[in-house]
mmCIF file of C-alpha atoms in Angstrom:
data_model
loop_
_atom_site.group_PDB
_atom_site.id
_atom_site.type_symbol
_atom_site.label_atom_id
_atom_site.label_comp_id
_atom_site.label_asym_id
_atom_site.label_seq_id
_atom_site.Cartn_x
_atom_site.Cartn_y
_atom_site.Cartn_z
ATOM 1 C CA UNK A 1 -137.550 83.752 -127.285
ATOM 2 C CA UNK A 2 -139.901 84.510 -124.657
ATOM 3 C CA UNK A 3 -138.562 87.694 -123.631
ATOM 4 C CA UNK A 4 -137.132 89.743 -127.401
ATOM 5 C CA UNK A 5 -135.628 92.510 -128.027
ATOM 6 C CA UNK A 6 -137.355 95.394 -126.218
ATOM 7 C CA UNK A 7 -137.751 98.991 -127.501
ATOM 8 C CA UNK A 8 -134.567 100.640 -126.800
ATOM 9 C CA UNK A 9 -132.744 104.213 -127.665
ATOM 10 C CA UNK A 10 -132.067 104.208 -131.091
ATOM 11 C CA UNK A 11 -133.981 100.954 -132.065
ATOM 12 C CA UNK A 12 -136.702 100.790 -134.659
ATOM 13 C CA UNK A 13 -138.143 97.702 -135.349
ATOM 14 C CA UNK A 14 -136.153 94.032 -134.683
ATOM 15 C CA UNK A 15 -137.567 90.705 -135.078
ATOM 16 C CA UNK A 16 -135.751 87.441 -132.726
ATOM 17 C CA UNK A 17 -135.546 84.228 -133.703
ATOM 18 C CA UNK A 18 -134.134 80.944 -133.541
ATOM 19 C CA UNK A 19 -131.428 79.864 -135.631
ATOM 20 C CA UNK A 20 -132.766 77.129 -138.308
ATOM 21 C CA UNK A 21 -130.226 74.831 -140.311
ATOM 22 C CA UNK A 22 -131.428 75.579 -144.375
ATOM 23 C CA UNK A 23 -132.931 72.603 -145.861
ATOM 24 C CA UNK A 24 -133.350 70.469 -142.355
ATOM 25 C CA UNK A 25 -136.132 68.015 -142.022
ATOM 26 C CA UNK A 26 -139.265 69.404 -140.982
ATOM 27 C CA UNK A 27 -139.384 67.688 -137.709
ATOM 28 C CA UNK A 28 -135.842 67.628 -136.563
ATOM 29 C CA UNK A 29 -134.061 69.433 -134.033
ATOM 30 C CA UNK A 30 -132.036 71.455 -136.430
ATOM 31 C CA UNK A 31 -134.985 73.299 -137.613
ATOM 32 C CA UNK A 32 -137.145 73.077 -134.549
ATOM 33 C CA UNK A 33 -135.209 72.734 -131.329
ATOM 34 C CA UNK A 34 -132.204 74.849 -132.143
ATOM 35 C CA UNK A 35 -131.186 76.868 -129.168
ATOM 36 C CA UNK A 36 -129.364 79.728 -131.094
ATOM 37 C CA UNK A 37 -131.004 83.151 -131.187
ATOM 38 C CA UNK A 38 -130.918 85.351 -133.969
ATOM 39 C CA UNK A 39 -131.663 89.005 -133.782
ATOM 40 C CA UNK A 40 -132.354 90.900 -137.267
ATOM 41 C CA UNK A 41 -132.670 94.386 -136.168
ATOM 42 C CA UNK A 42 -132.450 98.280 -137.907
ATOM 43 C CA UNK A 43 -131.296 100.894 -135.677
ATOM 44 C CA UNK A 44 -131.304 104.652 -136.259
ATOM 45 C CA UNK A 45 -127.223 105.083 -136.243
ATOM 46 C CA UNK A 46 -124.394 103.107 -135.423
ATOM 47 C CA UNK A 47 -123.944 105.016 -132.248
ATOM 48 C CA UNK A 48 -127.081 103.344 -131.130
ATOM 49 C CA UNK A 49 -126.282 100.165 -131.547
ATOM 50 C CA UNK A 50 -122.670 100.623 -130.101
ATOM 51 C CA UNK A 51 -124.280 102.270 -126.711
ATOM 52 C CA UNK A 52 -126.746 98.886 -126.485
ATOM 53 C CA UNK A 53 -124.188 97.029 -127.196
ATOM 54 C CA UNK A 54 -121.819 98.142 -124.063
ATOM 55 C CA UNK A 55 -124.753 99.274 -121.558
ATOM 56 C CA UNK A 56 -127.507 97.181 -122.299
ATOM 57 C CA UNK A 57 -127.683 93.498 -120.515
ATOM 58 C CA UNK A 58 -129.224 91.981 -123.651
ATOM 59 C CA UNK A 59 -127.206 94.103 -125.982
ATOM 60 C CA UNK A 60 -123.829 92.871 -123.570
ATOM 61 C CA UNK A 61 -124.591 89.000 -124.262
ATOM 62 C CA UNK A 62 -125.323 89.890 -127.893
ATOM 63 C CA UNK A 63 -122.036 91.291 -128.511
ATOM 64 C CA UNK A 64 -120.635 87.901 -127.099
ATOM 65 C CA UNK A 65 -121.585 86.467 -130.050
ATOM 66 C CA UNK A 66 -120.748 87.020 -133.940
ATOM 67 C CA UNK A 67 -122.812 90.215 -135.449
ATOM 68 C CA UNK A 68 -122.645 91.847 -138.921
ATOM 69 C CA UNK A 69 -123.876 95.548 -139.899
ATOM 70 C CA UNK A 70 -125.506 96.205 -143.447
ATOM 71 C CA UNK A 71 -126.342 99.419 -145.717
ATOM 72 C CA UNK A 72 -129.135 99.366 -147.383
ATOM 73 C CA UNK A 73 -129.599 98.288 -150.816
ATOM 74 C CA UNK A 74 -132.759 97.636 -152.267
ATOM 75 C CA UNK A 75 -136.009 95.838 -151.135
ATOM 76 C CA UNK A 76 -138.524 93.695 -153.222
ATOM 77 C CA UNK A 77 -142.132 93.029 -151.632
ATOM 78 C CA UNK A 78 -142.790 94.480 -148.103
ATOM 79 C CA UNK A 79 -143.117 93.774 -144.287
ATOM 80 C CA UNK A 80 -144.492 95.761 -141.440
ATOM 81 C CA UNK A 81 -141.807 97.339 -138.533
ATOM 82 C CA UNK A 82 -139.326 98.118 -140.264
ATOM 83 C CA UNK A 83 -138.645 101.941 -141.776
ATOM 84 C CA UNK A 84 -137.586 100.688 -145.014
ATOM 85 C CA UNK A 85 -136.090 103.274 -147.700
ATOM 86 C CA UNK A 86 -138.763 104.164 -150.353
ATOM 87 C CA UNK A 87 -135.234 104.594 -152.561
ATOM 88 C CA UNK A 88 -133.459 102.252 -153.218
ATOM 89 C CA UNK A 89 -129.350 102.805 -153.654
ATOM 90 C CA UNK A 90 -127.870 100.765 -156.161
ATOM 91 C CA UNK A 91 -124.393 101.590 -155.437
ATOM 92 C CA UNK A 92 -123.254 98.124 -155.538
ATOM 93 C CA UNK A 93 -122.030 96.320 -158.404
ATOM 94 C CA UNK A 94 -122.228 92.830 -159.611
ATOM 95 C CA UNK A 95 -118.325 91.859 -158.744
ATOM 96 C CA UNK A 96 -118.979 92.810 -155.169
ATOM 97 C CA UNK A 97 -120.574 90.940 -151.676
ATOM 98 C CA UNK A 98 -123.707 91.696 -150.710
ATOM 99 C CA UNK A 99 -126.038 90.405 -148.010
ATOM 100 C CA UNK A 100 -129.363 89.010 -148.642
ATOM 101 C CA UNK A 101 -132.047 88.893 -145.907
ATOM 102 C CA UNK A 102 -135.946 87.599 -146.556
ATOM 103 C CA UNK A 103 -138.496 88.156 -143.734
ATOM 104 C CA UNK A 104 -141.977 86.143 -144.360
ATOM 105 C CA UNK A 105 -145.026 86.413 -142.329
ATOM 106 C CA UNK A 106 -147.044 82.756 -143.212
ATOM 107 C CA UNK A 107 -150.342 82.025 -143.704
ATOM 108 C CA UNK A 108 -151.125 79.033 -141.297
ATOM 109 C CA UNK A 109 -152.866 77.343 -144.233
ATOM 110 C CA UNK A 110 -149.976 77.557 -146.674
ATOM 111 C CA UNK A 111 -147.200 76.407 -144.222
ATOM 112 C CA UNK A 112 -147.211 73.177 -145.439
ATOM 113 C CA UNK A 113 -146.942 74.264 -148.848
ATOM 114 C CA UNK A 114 -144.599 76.558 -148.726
ATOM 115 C CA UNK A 115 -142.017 73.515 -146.777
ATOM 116 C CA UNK A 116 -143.079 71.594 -150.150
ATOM 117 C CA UNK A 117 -141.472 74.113 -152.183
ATOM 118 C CA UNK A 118 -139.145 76.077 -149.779
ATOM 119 C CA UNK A 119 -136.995 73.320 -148.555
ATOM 120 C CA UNK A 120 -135.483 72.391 -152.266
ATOM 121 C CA UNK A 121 -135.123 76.399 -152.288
ATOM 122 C CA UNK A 122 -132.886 76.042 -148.847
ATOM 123 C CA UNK A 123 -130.607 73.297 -150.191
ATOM 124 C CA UNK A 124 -129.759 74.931 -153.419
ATOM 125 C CA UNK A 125 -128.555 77.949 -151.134
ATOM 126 C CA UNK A 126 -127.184 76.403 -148.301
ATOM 127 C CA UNK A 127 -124.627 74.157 -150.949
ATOM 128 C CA UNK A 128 -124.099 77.284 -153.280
ATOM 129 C CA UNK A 129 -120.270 78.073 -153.780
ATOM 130 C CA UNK A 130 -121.042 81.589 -154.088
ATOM 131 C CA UNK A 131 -121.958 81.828 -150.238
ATOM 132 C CA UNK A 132 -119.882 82.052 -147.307
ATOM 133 C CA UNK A 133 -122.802 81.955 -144.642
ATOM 134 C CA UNK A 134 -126.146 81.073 -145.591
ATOM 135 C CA UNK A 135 -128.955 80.526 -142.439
ATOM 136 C CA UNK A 136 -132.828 80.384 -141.471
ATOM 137 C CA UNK A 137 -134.338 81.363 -138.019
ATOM 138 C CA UNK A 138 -137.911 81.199 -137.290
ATOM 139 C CA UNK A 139 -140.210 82.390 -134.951
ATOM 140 C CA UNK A 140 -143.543 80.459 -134.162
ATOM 141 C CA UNK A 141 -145.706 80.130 -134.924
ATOM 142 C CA UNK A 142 -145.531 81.575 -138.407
ATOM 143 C CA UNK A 143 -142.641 84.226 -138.703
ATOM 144 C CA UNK A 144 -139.752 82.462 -140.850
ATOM 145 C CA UNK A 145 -136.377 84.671 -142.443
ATOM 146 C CA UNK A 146 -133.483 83.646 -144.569
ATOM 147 C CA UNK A 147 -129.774 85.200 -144.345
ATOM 148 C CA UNK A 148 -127.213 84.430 -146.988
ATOM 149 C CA UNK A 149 -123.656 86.509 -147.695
ATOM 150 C CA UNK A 150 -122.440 86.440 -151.402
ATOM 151 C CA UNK A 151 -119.459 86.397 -152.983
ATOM 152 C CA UNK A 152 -120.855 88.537 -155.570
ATOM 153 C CA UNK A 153 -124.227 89.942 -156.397
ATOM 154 C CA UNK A 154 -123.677 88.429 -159.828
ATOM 155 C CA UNK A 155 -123.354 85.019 -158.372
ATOM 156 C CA UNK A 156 -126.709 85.629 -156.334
ATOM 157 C CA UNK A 157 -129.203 86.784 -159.154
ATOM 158 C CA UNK A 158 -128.019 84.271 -161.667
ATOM 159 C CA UNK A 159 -129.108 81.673 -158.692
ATOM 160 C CA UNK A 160 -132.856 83.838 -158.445
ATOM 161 C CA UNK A 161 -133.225 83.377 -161.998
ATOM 162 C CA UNK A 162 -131.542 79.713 -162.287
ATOM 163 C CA UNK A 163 -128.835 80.248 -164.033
ATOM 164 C CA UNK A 164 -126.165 79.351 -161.505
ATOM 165 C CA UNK A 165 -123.707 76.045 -161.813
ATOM 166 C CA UNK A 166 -125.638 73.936 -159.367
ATOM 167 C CA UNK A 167 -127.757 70.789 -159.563
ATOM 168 C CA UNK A 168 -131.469 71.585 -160.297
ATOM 169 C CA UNK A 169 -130.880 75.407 -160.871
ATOM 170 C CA UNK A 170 -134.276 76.534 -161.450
ATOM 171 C CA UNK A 171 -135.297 75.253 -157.873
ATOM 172 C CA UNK A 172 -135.844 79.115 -156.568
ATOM 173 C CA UNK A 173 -137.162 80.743 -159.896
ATOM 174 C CA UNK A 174 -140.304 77.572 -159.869
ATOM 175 C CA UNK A 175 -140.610 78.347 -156.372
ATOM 176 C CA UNK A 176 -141.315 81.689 -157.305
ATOM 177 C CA UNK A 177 -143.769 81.235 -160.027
ATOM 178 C CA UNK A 178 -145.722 78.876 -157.441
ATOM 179 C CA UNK A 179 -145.766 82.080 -155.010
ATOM 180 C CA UNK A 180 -146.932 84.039 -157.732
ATOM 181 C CA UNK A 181 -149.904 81.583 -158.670
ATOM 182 C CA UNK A 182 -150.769 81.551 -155.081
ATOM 183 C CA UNK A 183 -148.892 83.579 -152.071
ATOM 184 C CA UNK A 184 -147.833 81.417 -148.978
ATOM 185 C CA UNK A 185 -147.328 84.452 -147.056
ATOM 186 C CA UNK A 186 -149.215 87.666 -145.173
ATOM 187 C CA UNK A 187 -145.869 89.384 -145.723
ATOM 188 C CA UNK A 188 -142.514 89.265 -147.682
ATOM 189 C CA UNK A 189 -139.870 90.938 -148.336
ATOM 190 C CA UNK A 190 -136.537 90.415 -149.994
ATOM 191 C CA UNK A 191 -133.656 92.418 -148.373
ATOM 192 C CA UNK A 192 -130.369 93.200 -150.028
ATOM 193 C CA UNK A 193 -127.868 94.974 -148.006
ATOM 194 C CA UNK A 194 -123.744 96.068 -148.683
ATOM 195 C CA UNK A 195 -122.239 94.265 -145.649
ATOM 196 C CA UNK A 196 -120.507 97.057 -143.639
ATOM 197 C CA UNK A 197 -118.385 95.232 -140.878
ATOM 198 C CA UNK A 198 -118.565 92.089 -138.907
ATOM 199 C CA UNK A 199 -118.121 91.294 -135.169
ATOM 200 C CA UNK A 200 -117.164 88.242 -132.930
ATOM 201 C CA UNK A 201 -117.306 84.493 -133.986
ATOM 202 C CA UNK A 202 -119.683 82.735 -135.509
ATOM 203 C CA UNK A 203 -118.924 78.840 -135.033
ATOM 204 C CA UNK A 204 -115.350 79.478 -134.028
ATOM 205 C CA UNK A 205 -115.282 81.549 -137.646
ATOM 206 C CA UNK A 206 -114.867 85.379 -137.698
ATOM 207 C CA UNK A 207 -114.388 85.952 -141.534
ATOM 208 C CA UNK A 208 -117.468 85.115 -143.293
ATOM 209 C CA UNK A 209 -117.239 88.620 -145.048
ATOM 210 C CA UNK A 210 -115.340 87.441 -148.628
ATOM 211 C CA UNK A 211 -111.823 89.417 -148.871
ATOM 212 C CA UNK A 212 -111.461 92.174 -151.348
#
């Protein structure tokens, strides 16, 4: 955490974080201790990432652990580093995975209100059948992302709009009316991405991707 991802050949924008269990207590060491790193980064080409990978002595401990590589989708909202498509490419359809990603900035004033509302928003996710991996990882003092894969991209917008076979479905769609009324964050964006490959193990698990 002290030392991220540095500008490297190929490499546009990342951001590094600590992993964050969805829907922990505020003060616990699940959400605030965790000793996991997460790195959410674009790169220019796959040949890039492949050369940091294998030369690189942060990019060689990286590939120890479990990575997965996305194709952009579509974006809602916006956040700074990142050369995000003006386009978006809806090549997906609903029957298929996809991979969600949100990146918020905070305001230091609205952190408490956006736990308030968020945390009901990470336990509806984190217990949704439709996932196979869902995750948080934050960076203090006020950078905080979300990373879910879904069965289906069916199974993820009928959860954004409540409609999904879960306890309290409408827990994300209020939480977005309440960011509407009055933003929690500097920044946001809402990331949606066709998962490409994966790589490595993530908890002794190396098949998160749903078969097809």
């Amino acid at each position: 955490m002290l030392f991220p991802l540095k500008k490297n050949k190929g490499l546009i924008h990342s951001e590094t974080m600590s992993a964050m269990k969805l829907g922990s207590p505020i003060f616990s060491k699940t959400r605030i201790f965790n000793q996991t790193i997460i790195v959410f980064a674009q790169w220019e080409n796959e040949t890039s990432l492949e050369n940091f990978l294998k030369t690189d002595s942060y990019g060689k401990l990286l590939a120890e652990g479990w990575h997965i590589r996305l194709s952009f989708l579509r974006q809602w909202g916006n956040i700074s580093g990142f050369d995000i498509p003006i386009k978006n490419n809806e090549e997906t359809t609903s029957n298929k995975s996809i991979v969600a990603v949100t990146i918020a900035r905070m305001k230091y004033t609205e952190i408490p209100r956006f736990l308030r509302w968020g945390r009901p928003v990470e336990k509806l996710v984190r217990d949704h059948d439709g996932t196979t991996l869902s995750l948080a990882s934050i960076r203090y003092p006020n950078i905080i992302s979300t990373f879910s894969i879904w069965k289906s991209q069916l199974e993820m917008t009928n959860m954004v709009n409540g409609h999904s076979n879960m306890p309290d479905p409408k827990r994300h769609a209020n939480a977005m009316i309440e960011r509407n009324r009055k933003n929690f964050h500097f920044e946001f964006t809402t990331l949606r991405f066709k998962p490409i490959s994966e790589h490595g193990q993530w908890n002794n698990c190396d098949s998160f991707l749903p078969k097809k």
